[in-house]
mmCIF file of C-alpha atoms in Angstrom:
data_model
loop_
_atom_site.group_PDB
_atom_site.id
_atom_site.type_symbol
_atom_site.label_atom_id
_atom_site.label_comp_id
_atom_site.label_asym_id
_atom_site.label_seq_id
_atom_site.Cartn_x
_atom_site.Cartn_y
_atom_site.Cartn_z
ATOM 1 C CA UNK M 1 91.355 71.480 67.552
ATOM 2 C CA UNK M 2 90.658 75.206 67.898
ATOM 3 C CA UNK M 3 90.994 76.326 71.520
ATOM 4 C CA UNK M 4 90.072 79.634 73.136
ATOM 5 C CA UNK M 5 92.640 80.540 75.810
ATOM 6 C CA UNK M 6 91.645 83.395 78.101
ATOM 7 C CA UNK M 7 94.594 85.133 79.724
ATOM 8 C CA UNK M 8 96.821 83.719 77.003
ATOM 9 C CA UNK M 9 99.291 86.619 77.163
ATOM 10 C CA UNK M 10 100.085 86.009 80.825
ATOM 11 C CA UNK M 11 102.748 83.886 82.475
ATOM 12 C CA UNK M 12 101.032 80.485 82.484
ATOM 13 C CA UNK M 13 98.707 81.325 79.608
ATOM 14 C CA UNK M 14 101.468 82.155 77.141
ATOM 15 C CA UNK M 15 103.284 78.930 78.051
ATOM 16 C CA UNK M 16 100.089 76.997 77.378
ATOM 17 C CA UNK M 17 99.607 78.794 74.057
ATOM 18 C CA UNK M 18 103.101 77.876 72.882
ATOM 19 C CA UNK M 19 102.555 74.278 73.976
ATOM 20 C CA UNK M 20 99.193 74.050 72.159
ATOM 21 C CA UNK M 21 100.610 75.464 68.934
ATOM 22 C CA UNK M 22 103.567 73.068 69.053
ATOM 23 C CA UNK M 23 101.073 70.214 69.382
ATOM 24 C CA UNK M 24 99.306 71.316 66.197
ATOM 25 C CA UNK M 25 96.258 73.010 67.695
ATOM 26 C CA UNK M 26 94.839 76.340 66.575
ATOM 27 C CA UNK M 27 94.607 78.930 69.338
ATOM 28 C CA UNK M 28 92.530 82.038 69.932
ATOM 29 C CA UNK M 29 93.918 84.186 72.746
ATOM 30 C CA UNK M 30 91.549 86.528 74.573
ATOM 31 C CA UNK M 31 93.467 88.872 76.870
ATOM 32 C CA UNK M 32 92.812 92.392 78.092
ATOM 33 C CA UNK M 33 96.574 93.027 78.412
ATOM 34 C CA UNK M 34 96.367 94.422 81.924
ATOM 35 C CA UNK M 35 99.558 94.934 83.939
ATOM 36 C CA UNK M 36 100.561 91.240 84.017
ATOM 37 C CA UNK M 37 99.705 90.356 80.418
ATOM 38 C CA UNK M 38 101.911 91.282 77.483
ATOM 39 C CA UNK M 39 102.078 90.598 73.766
ATOM 40 C CA UNK M 40 105.825 90.190 74.349
ATOM 41 C CA UNK M 41 105.085 86.886 76.070
ATOM 42 C CA UNK M 42 103.783 85.590 72.731
ATOM 43 C CA UNK M 43 106.550 87.071 70.589
ATOM 44 C CA UNK M 44 108.029 83.660 69.749
ATOM 45 C CA UNK M 45 104.737 82.533 68.158
ATOM 46 C CA UNK M 46 103.377 85.878 66.974
ATOM 47 C CA UNK M 47 103.642 84.880 63.307
ATOM 48 C CA UNK M 48 102.257 81.383 63.750
ATOM 49 C CA UNK M 49 99.293 81.005 61.344
ATOM 50 C CA UNK M 50 97.482 78.970 63.981
ATOM 51 C CA UNK M 51 97.336 81.897 66.435
ATOM 52 C CA UNK M 52 94.663 84.595 66.595
ATOM 53 C CA UNK M 53 94.687 87.367 69.197
ATOM 54 C CA UNK M 54 91.706 89.237 70.623
ATOM 55 C CA UNK M 55 92.209 92.126 73.063
ATOM 56 C CA UNK M 56 89.097 91.579 75.145
ATOM 57 C CA UNK M 57 87.777 91.845 78.696
ATOM 58 C CA UNK M 58 86.147 88.618 79.889
ATOM 59 C CA UNK M 59 83.626 90.776 81.769
ATOM 60 C CA UNK M 60 82.397 92.254 78.476
ATOM 61 C CA UNK M 61 79.586 89.908 77.465
ATOM 62 C CA UNK M 62 79.200 91.417 74.000
ATOM 63 C CA UNK M 63 82.918 91.126 73.187
ATOM 64 C CA UNK M 64 83.172 87.569 74.492
ATOM 65 C CA UNK M 65 80.028 86.508 72.671
ATOM 66 C CA UNK M 66 81.430 87.967 69.455
ATOM 67 C CA UNK M 67 84.673 85.993 69.906
ATOM 68 C CA UNK M 68 82.748 82.741 70.248
ATOM 69 C CA UNK M 69 80.616 83.573 67.210
ATOM 70 C CA UNK M 70 83.533 84.489 64.956
ATOM 71 C CA UNK M 71 86.065 81.850 66.015
ATOM 72 C CA UNK M 72 83.798 78.904 66.922
ATOM 73 C CA UNK M 73 86.223 77.311 69.443
ATOM 74 C CA UNK M 74 86.050 73.596 70.152
ATOM 75 C CA UNK M 75 87.289 74.026 73.716
ATOM 76 C CA UNK M 76 88.056 76.728 76.285
ATOM 77 C CA UNK M 77 91.041 76.994 78.623
ATOM 78 C CA UNK M 78 90.104 79.683 81.121
ATOM 79 C CA UNK M 79 93.221 81.211 82.706
ATOM 80 C CA UNK M 80 92.292 84.908 82.764
ATOM 81 C CA UNK M 81 92.369 86.071 86.377
ATOM 82 C CA UNK M 82 93.682 88.531 88.898
ATOM 83 C CA UNK M 83 96.165 86.295 90.674
ATOM 84 C CA UNK M 84 98.322 87.963 93.347
ATOM 85 C CA UNK M 85 97.238 87.592 96.979
ATOM 86 C CA UNK M 86 98.862 90.839 98.107
ATOM 87 C CA UNK M 87 97.052 92.841 95.417
ATOM 88 C CA UNK M 88 93.779 91.260 96.506
ATOM 89 C CA UNK M 89 94.357 92.516 100.050
ATOM 90 C CA UNK M 90 94.873 96.061 98.786
ATOM 91 C CA UNK M 91 92.051 96.004 96.247
ATOM 92 C CA UNK M 92 89.619 93.059 96.337
ATOM 93 C CA UNK M 93 87.045 94.622 94.001
ATOM 94 C CA UNK M 94 89.012 93.953 90.828
ATOM 95 C CA UNK M 95 89.448 90.314 91.893
ATOM 96 C CA UNK M 96 85.720 89.907 92.390
ATOM 97 C CA UNK M 97 85.007 91.556 89.044
ATOM 98 C CA UNK M 98 87.467 89.552 86.950
ATOM 99 C CA UNK M 99 87.545 86.211 88.729
ATOM 100 C CA UNK M 100 83.861 85.941 89.644
ATOM 101 C CA UNK M 101 81.887 88.151 87.255
ATOM 102 C CA UNK M 102 84.240 87.442 84.350
ATOM 103 C CA UNK M 103 83.976 83.702 84.846
ATOM 104 C CA UNK M 104 80.199 83.999 84.907
ATOM 105 C CA UNK M 105 80.203 85.944 81.622
ATOM 106 C CA UNK M 106 82.512 83.401 80.016
ATOM 107 C CA UNK M 107 80.409 80.452 81.184
ATOM 108 C CA UNK M 108 77.254 81.960 79.722
ATOM 109 C CA UNK M 109 78.954 82.693 76.400
ATOM 110 C CA UNK M 110 80.358 79.160 76.318
ATOM 111 C CA UNK M 111 76.941 77.686 77.145
ATOM 112 C CA UNK M 112 75.217 79.584 74.321
ATOM 113 C CA UNK M 113 77.948 78.515 71.911
ATOM 114 C CA UNK M 114 77.875 74.888 73.092
ATOM 115 C CA UNK M 115 74.091 74.571 72.797
ATOM 116 C CA UNK M 116 74.239 75.674 69.162
ATOM 117 C CA UNK M 117 76.768 72.992 68.194
ATOM 118 C CA UNK M 118 75.822 69.817 66.401
ATOM 119 C CA UNK M 119 75.751 66.630 68.477
ATOM 120 C CA UNK M 120 79.304 65.355 67.775
ATOM 121 C CA UNK M 121 80.877 68.768 68.385
ATOM 122 C CA UNK M 122 78.746 69.282 71.495
ATOM 123 C CA UNK M 123 79.917 65.972 72.920
ATOM 124 C CA UNK M 124 83.577 66.848 72.276
ATOM 125 C CA UNK M 125 83.439 70.396 73.664
ATOM 126 C CA UNK M 126 85.282 71.082 76.929
ATOM 127 C CA UNK M 127 85.557 74.076 79.284
ATOM 128 C CA UNK M 128 88.640 73.841 81.519
ATOM 129 C CA UNK M 129 88.800 76.293 84.405
ATOM 130 C CA UNK M 130 92.224 76.871 85.950
ATOM 131 C CA UNK M 131 92.072 77.400 89.699
ATOM 132 C CA UNK M 132 94.495 77.233 92.633
ATOM 133 C CA UNK M 133 95.306 75.201 95.726
ATOM 134 C CA UNK M 134 94.622 78.335 97.776
ATOM 135 C CA UNK M 135 90.862 77.721 97.625
ATOM 136 C CA UNK M 136 91.335 74.939 100.198
ATOM 137 C CA UNK M 137 92.845 77.192 102.862
ATOM 138 C CA UNK M 138 95.781 76.073 104.947
ATOM 139 C CA UNK M 139 97.252 72.738 105.980
ATOM 140 C CA UNK M 140 99.035 71.755 109.159
ATOM 141 C CA UNK M 141 102.297 69.863 109.147
ATOM 142 C CA UNK M 142 100.825 66.733 107.571
ATOM 143 C CA UNK M 143 98.480 65.671 104.778
ATOM 144 C CA UNK M 144 97.699 67.014 101.334
ATOM 145 C CA UNK M 145 94.685 68.573 99.688
ATOM 146 C CA UNK M 146 92.717 66.447 97.225
ATOM 147 C CA UNK M 147 89.729 66.987 94.974
ATOM 148 C CA UNK M 148 87.500 66.053 97.955
ATOM 149 C CA UNK M 149 88.960 68.666 100.318
ATOM 150 C CA UNK M 150 86.519 71.286 101.632
ATOM 151 C CA UNK M 151 86.910 74.879 100.532
ATOM 152 C CA UNK M 152 88.236 77.280 103.186
ATOM 153 C CA UNK M 153 89.718 80.299 101.351
ATOM 154 C CA UNK M 154 91.522 82.806 103.561
ATOM 155 C CA UNK M 155 92.356 85.701 101.221
ATOM 156 C CA UNK M 156 90.225 87.811 98.874
ATOM 157 C CA UNK M 157 92.098 86.211 95.962
ATOM 158 C CA UNK M 158 91.419 82.672 97.168
ATOM 159 C CA UNK M 159 87.778 83.505 97.873
ATOM 160 C CA UNK M 160 87.293 84.924 94.384
ATOM 161 C CA UNK M 161 88.790 81.797 92.811
ATOM 162 C CA UNK M 162 86.654 79.573 95.057
ATOM 163 C CA UNK M 163 83.558 81.437 93.897
ATOM 164 C CA UNK M 164 84.601 80.944 90.275
ATOM 165 C CA UNK M 165 85.118 77.209 90.899
ATOM 166 C CA UNK M 166 81.615 76.922 92.291
ATOM 167 C CA UNK M 167 80.157 78.716 89.275
ATOM 168 C CA UNK M 168 81.950 76.348 86.908
ATOM 169 C CA UNK M 169 80.664 73.296 88.772
ATOM 170 C CA UNK M 170 77.147 74.756 88.902
ATOM 171 C CA UNK M 171 77.079 75.280 85.128
ATOM 172 C CA UNK M 172 77.920 71.610 84.714
ATOM 173 C CA UNK M 173 75.356 70.385 87.251
ATOM 174 C CA UNK M 174 72.579 72.713 86.106
ATOM 175 C CA UNK M 175 73.141 73.055 82.352
ATOM 176 C CA UNK M 176 75.313 69.987 81.584
ATOM 177 C CA UNK M 177 78.052 72.240 80.221
ATOM 178 C CA UNK M 178 81.090 69.916 80.046
ATOM 179 C CA UNK M 179 83.357 71.728 82.492
ATOM 180 C CA UNK M 180 86.429 70.695 84.455
ATOM 181 C CA UNK M 181 88.280 72.432 87.296
ATOM 182 C CA UNK M 182 92.060 72.248 87.711
ATOM 183 C CA UNK M 183 93.548 73.248 91.069
ATOM 184 C CA UNK M 184 97.272 73.839 90.637
ATOM 185 C CA UNK M 185 100.057 74.525 93.107
ATOM 186 C CA UNK M 186 102.547 77.419 93.112
ATOM 187 C CA UNK M 187 103.858 77.766 89.585
ATOM 188 C CA UNK M 188 107.244 79.227 88.684
ATOM 189 C CA UNK M 189 109.397 79.668 85.587
ATOM 190 C CA UNK M 190 110.274 82.168 82.840
ATOM 191 C CA UNK M 191 108.056 85.207 82.187
ATOM 192 C CA UNK M 192 106.442 85.265 85.629
ATOM 193 C CA UNK M 193 105.432 88.801 86.597
ATOM 194 C CA UNK M 194 107.926 90.261 89.117
ATOM 195 C CA UNK M 195 105.489 90.622 92.024
ATOM 196 C CA UNK M 196 105.798 86.885 92.841
ATOM 197 C CA UNK M 197 108.418 85.458 95.213
ATOM 198 C CA UNK M 198 110.945 83.883 92.830
ATOM 199 C CA UNK M 199 111.184 86.582 90.135
ATOM 200 C CA UNK M 200 111.000 89.384 92.699
ATOM 201 C CA UNK M 201 113.787 87.908 94.821
ATOM 202 C CA UNK M 202 115.875 87.267 91.726
ATOM 203 C CA UNK M 203 115.454 90.776 90.351
ATOM 204 C CA UNK M 204 116.087 92.469 93.694
ATOM 205 C CA UNK M 205 119.246 90.399 94.136
ATOM 206 C CA UNK M 206 120.534 91.382 90.700
ATOM 207 C CA UNK M 207 119.847 95.033 91.556
ATOM 208 C CA UNK M 208 121.690 94.760 94.881
ATOM 209 C CA UNK M 209 118.577 95.327 96.993
ATOM 210 C CA UNK M 210 117.328 93.712 100.190
ATOM 211 C CA UNK M 211 115.581 90.349 99.809
ATOM 212 C CA UNK M 212 112.429 90.485 101.946
ATOM 213 C CA UNK M 213 110.963 87.266 103.360
ATOM 214 C CA UNK M 214 107.603 87.276 105.127
ATOM 215 C CA UNK M 215 107.625 86.309 108.813
ATOM 216 C CA UNK M 216 110.363 83.738 109.320
ATOM 217 C CA UNK M 217 109.944 82.248 105.866
ATOM 218 C CA UNK M 218 108.359 79.094 107.290
ATOM 219 C CA UNK M 219 105.333 79.038 104.984
ATOM 220 C CA UNK M 220 105.477 75.935 102.789
ATOM 221 C CA UNK M 221 104.421 75.760 99.155
ATOM 222 C CA UNK M 222 104.261 72.937 96.601
ATOM 223 C CA UNK M 223 106.321 74.134 93.610
ATOM 224 C CA UNK M 224 105.289 73.322 90.024
ATOM 225 C CA UNK M 225 107.257 74.302 86.923
ATOM 226 C CA UNK M 226 105.226 76.191 84.340
ATOM 227 C CA UNK M 227 106.012 73.601 81.637
ATOM 228 C CA UNK M 228 104.587 70.842 83.849
ATOM 229 C CA UNK M 229 101.550 73.022 84.510
ATOM 230 C CA UNK M 230 101.002 73.537 80.776
ATOM 231 C CA UNK M 231 101.349 69.825 80.063
ATOM 232 C CA UNK M 232 98.833 69.071 82.799
ATOM 233 C CA UNK M 233 96.268 71.403 81.226
ATOM 234 C CA UNK M 234 96.706 69.700 77.858
ATOM 235 C CA UNK M 235 96.233 66.318 79.534
ATOM 236 C CA UNK M 236 93.011 67.536 81.185
ATOM 237 C CA UNK M 237 91.783 68.982 77.907
ATOM 238 C CA UNK M 238 92.503 65.807 75.937
ATOM 239 C CA UNK M 239 91.722 63.079 78.483
ATOM 240 C CA UNK M 240 89.804 64.635 81.367
ATOM 241 C CA UNK M 241 86.204 63.721 82.119
ATOM 242 C CA UNK M 242 83.453 66.349 82.072
ATOM 243 C CA UNK M 243 82.362 67.361 85.555
ATOM 244 C CA UNK M 244 85.660 66.191 87.040
ATOM 245 C CA UNK M 245 88.179 68.129 89.141
ATOM 246 C CA UNK M 246 91.927 67.556 89.093
ATOM 247 C CA UNK M 247 94.640 68.572 91.556
ATOM 248 C CA UNK M 248 97.959 69.340 89.880
ATOM 249 C CA UNK M 249 100.918 69.596 92.247
ATOM 250 C CA UNK M 250 104.646 69.689 91.681
ATOM 251 C CA UNK M 251 105.401 67.191 94.452
ATOM 252 C CA UNK M 252 108.054 69.560 95.786
ATOM 253 C CA UNK M 253 107.256 71.072 99.177
ATOM 254 C CA UNK M 254 109.661 73.783 100.291
ATOM 255 C CA UNK M 255 109.524 76.567 102.863
ATOM 256 C CA UNK M 256 109.815 80.038 101.362
ATOM 257 C CA UNK M 257 113.117 80.658 103.132
ATOM 258 C CA UNK M 258 114.565 77.512 101.561
ATOM 259 C CA UNK M 259 113.456 78.654 98.118
ATOM 260 C CA UNK M 260 115.083 82.045 98.659
ATOM 261 C CA UNK M 261 118.324 80.513 99.939
ATOM 262 C CA UNK M 262 118.502 78.097 97.002
ATOM 263 C CA UNK M 263 117.916 80.986 94.637
ATOM 264 C CA UNK M 264 120.690 82.954 96.347
ATOM 265 C CA UNK M 265 123.153 80.107 95.913
ATOM 266 C CA UNK M 266 122.327 79.819 92.220
ATOM 267 C CA UNK M 267 122.853 83.564 91.836
ATOM 268 C CA UNK M 268 126.171 83.359 93.667
ATOM 269 C CA UNK M 269 127.302 81.201 90.750
ATOM 270 C CA UNK M 270 125.543 82.954 87.895
ATOM 271 C CA UNK M 271 125.637 86.612 89.001
ATOM 272 C CA UNK M 272 127.918 87.247 92.018
ATOM 273 C CA UNK M 273 127.534 90.420 94.082
ATOM 274 C CA UNK M 274 130.037 93.159 93.349
ATOM 275 C CA UNK M 275 131.050 93.308 97.030
ATOM 276 C CA UNK M 276 131.881 89.595 97.112
ATOM 277 C CA UNK M 277 129.289 88.812 99.795
ATOM 278 C CA UNK M 278 126.854 85.938 99.249
ATOM 279 C CA UNK M 279 123.411 86.990 98.074
ATOM 280 C CA UNK M 280 121.967 85.362 101.188
ATOM 281 C CA UNK M 281 123.466 88.206 103.236
ATOM 282 C CA UNK M 282 120.750 90.493 101.829
ATOM 283 C CA UNK M 283 117.831 88.444 103.239
ATOM 284 C CA UNK M 284 115.610 90.590 105.477
ATOM 285 C CA UNK M 285 112.690 89.164 107.456
ATOM 286 C CA UNK M 286 109.692 91.494 107.286
ATOM 287 C CA UNK M 287 106.184 91.682 108.734
ATOM 288 C CA UNK M 288 104.068 88.759 107.610
ATOM 289 C CA UNK M 289 101.154 88.986 105.213
ATOM 290 C CA UNK M 290 97.713 89.142 106.914
ATOM 291 C CA UNK M 291 96.060 85.712 106.928
ATOM 292 C CA UNK M 292 99.141 84.040 105.450
ATOM 293 C CA UNK M 293 98.364 80.333 104.956
ATOM 294 C CA UNK M 294 101.000 78.116 106.546
ATOM 295 C CA UNK M 295 101.213 75.243 104.090
ATOM 296 C CA UNK M 296 99.833 74.026 100.773
ATOM 297 C CA UNK M 297 100.360 70.586 99.250
ATOM 298 C CA UNK M 298 98.371 68.717 96.624
ATOM 299 C CA UNK M 299 97.649 65.041 96.056
ATOM 300 C CA UNK M 300 97.946 64.562 92.286
ATOM 301 C CA UNK M 301 97.137 60.834 92.280
ATOM 302 C CA UNK M 302 93.889 61.313 90.312
ATOM 303 C CA UNK M 303 95.739 63.178 87.568
ATOM 304 C CA UNK M 304 98.347 60.415 87.463
ATOM 305 C CA UNK M 305 95.776 57.603 87.347
ATOM 306 C CA UNK M 306 93.234 59.141 84.966
ATOM 307 C CA UNK M 307 95.385 61.395 82.790
ATOM 308 C CA UNK M 308 98.801 59.765 82.937
ATOM 309 C CA UNK M 309 100.250 63.108 84.070
ATOM 310 C CA UNK M 310 103.165 63.550 86.451
ATOM 311 C CA UNK M 311 105.514 66.499 86.979
ATOM 312 C CA UNK M 312 108.799 66.035 85.117
ATOM 313 C CA UNK M 313 110.919 69.091 85.970
ATOM 314 C CA UNK M 314 113.040 68.790 89.107
ATOM 315 C CA UNK M 315 112.829 71.984 91.161
ATOM 316 C CA UNK M 316 116.556 72.691 91.252
ATOM 317 C CA UNK M 317 116.828 72.236 87.480
ATOM 318 C CA UNK M 318 113.761 74.378 86.843
ATOM 319 C CA UNK M 319 114.964 77.092 89.186
ATOM 320 C CA UNK M 320 118.421 77.152 87.588
ATOM 321 C CA UNK M 321 116.825 77.543 84.134
ATOM 322 C CA UNK M 322 114.556 80.282 85.496
ATOM 323 C CA UNK M 323 117.529 82.191 86.889
ATOM 324 C CA UNK M 324 119.266 81.938 83.542
ATOM 325 C CA UNK M 325 116.168 83.211 81.703
ATOM 326 C CA UNK M 326 115.820 86.316 83.886
ATOM 327 C CA UNK M 327 119.525 87.077 83.623
ATOM 328 C CA UNK M 328 119.419 86.682 79.843
ATOM 329 C CA UNK M 329 116.206 88.710 79.458
ATOM 330 C CA UNK M 330 116.811 91.808 81.538
ATOM 331 C CA UNK M 331 115.013 94.086 79.003
ATOM 332 C CA UNK M 332 111.798 92.109 79.606
ATOM 333 C CA UNK M 333 111.641 92.779 83.336
ATOM 334 C CA UNK M 334 113.341 96.170 83.255
ATOM 335 C CA UNK M 335 110.561 97.386 80.958
ATOM 336 C CA UNK M 336 108.006 96.302 83.558
ATOM 337 C CA UNK M 337 109.809 98.165 86.345
ATOM 338 C CA UNK M 338 110.146 101.287 84.176
ATOM 339 C CA UNK M 339 106.560 101.126 82.979
ATOM 340 C CA UNK M 340 105.037 101.940 86.345
ATOM 341 C CA UNK M 341 102.698 98.931 86.619
ATOM 342 C CA UNK M 342 104.895 97.520 89.371
ATOM 343 C CA UNK M 343 108.200 98.670 90.785
ATOM 344 C CA UNK M 344 109.003 96.019 93.379
ATOM 345 C CA UNK M 345 107.170 97.715 96.243
ATOM 346 C CA UNK M 346 105.484 95.889 99.116
ATOM 347 C CA UNK M 347 101.814 95.140 98.500
ATOM 348 C CA UNK M 348 99.162 93.823 100.849
ATOM 349 C CA UNK M 349 99.777 95.776 104.065
ATOM 350 C CA UNK M 350 98.627 99.243 102.992
ATOM 351 C CA UNK M 351 102.154 100.528 103.592
ATOM 352 C CA UNK M 352 104.705 102.254 101.413
ATOM 353 C CA UNK M 353 107.674 100.071 102.416
ATOM 354 C CA UNK M 354 110.004 98.542 99.840
ATOM 355 C CA UNK M 355 109.350 94.921 100.731
ATOM 356 C CA UNK M 356 107.295 92.550 98.625
ATOM 357 C CA UNK M 357 106.897 88.823 98.245
ATOM 358 C CA UNK M 358 104.642 85.822 97.831
#
């Protein structure tokens, strides 16, 4: 199968691309290579004959239409997005442009392509849109979000993804385009851009800097390893039903402070501080993010029942491997910090302080 992957040079996208190629699929990556996307993320498969790369903006209707016409994909995995909540607080316009307008452009290009296919190919075509648990808002101490949960986004990022979800569902209901929506929980693993909690904490610890934690660190997230996320998307692509939505959670709920402390203990073993103090001694509680959702958790029972998918990577094992990857690949993240796209500064409060987080 030939699959168009938007955002395929990003953190999750590049993992999906490698997984697709290893499964024998042909892949066309469309990525604008903004600050969080890099050809370096695809270096391991750069010479694979099954990979084609297109530097393209999903908001550019002419460019996207040309990609569909030249490559004739049999499916689309739509991962291209602005994805960091703090950045959306500082600058929501780019989130609306990419996540809403870009999704609309892509849907229209996919619809024109799909309508021109012959009947068997039209029946097999799929458009998988990758969303987030943040569209559902916040949970209290109990319960989990499911595919039936109402949408209550509380950040510009979440609102832009919610709008994209609604567009995808509307194109199915109105035009019969065979779309699916995947709402995934907090994803972690190698090659994640340093603005997110785990890589940022890890890098700051290695550099001997303070480890900022929002509020008291009590916000709870459901943690999903990037390999499990990629496998879930393949399962949706291969076995999902058109018009269906799927929640993909890691089944591992942890407060942010517990994630940071676990990370510190792993670093105490793998990269001790020069002063002999535990890395946890550098934790600093900072002003909370505006509108910070208290808790996310997803019910993945539909994905288990209909797709046969379940998360396989235990959090502690996945986090240990992630620590090892960042320690072994310092040039990757040092280049990002030197390049000026992001230097570890706090985002989302319109301040110039050094803190940052997820």
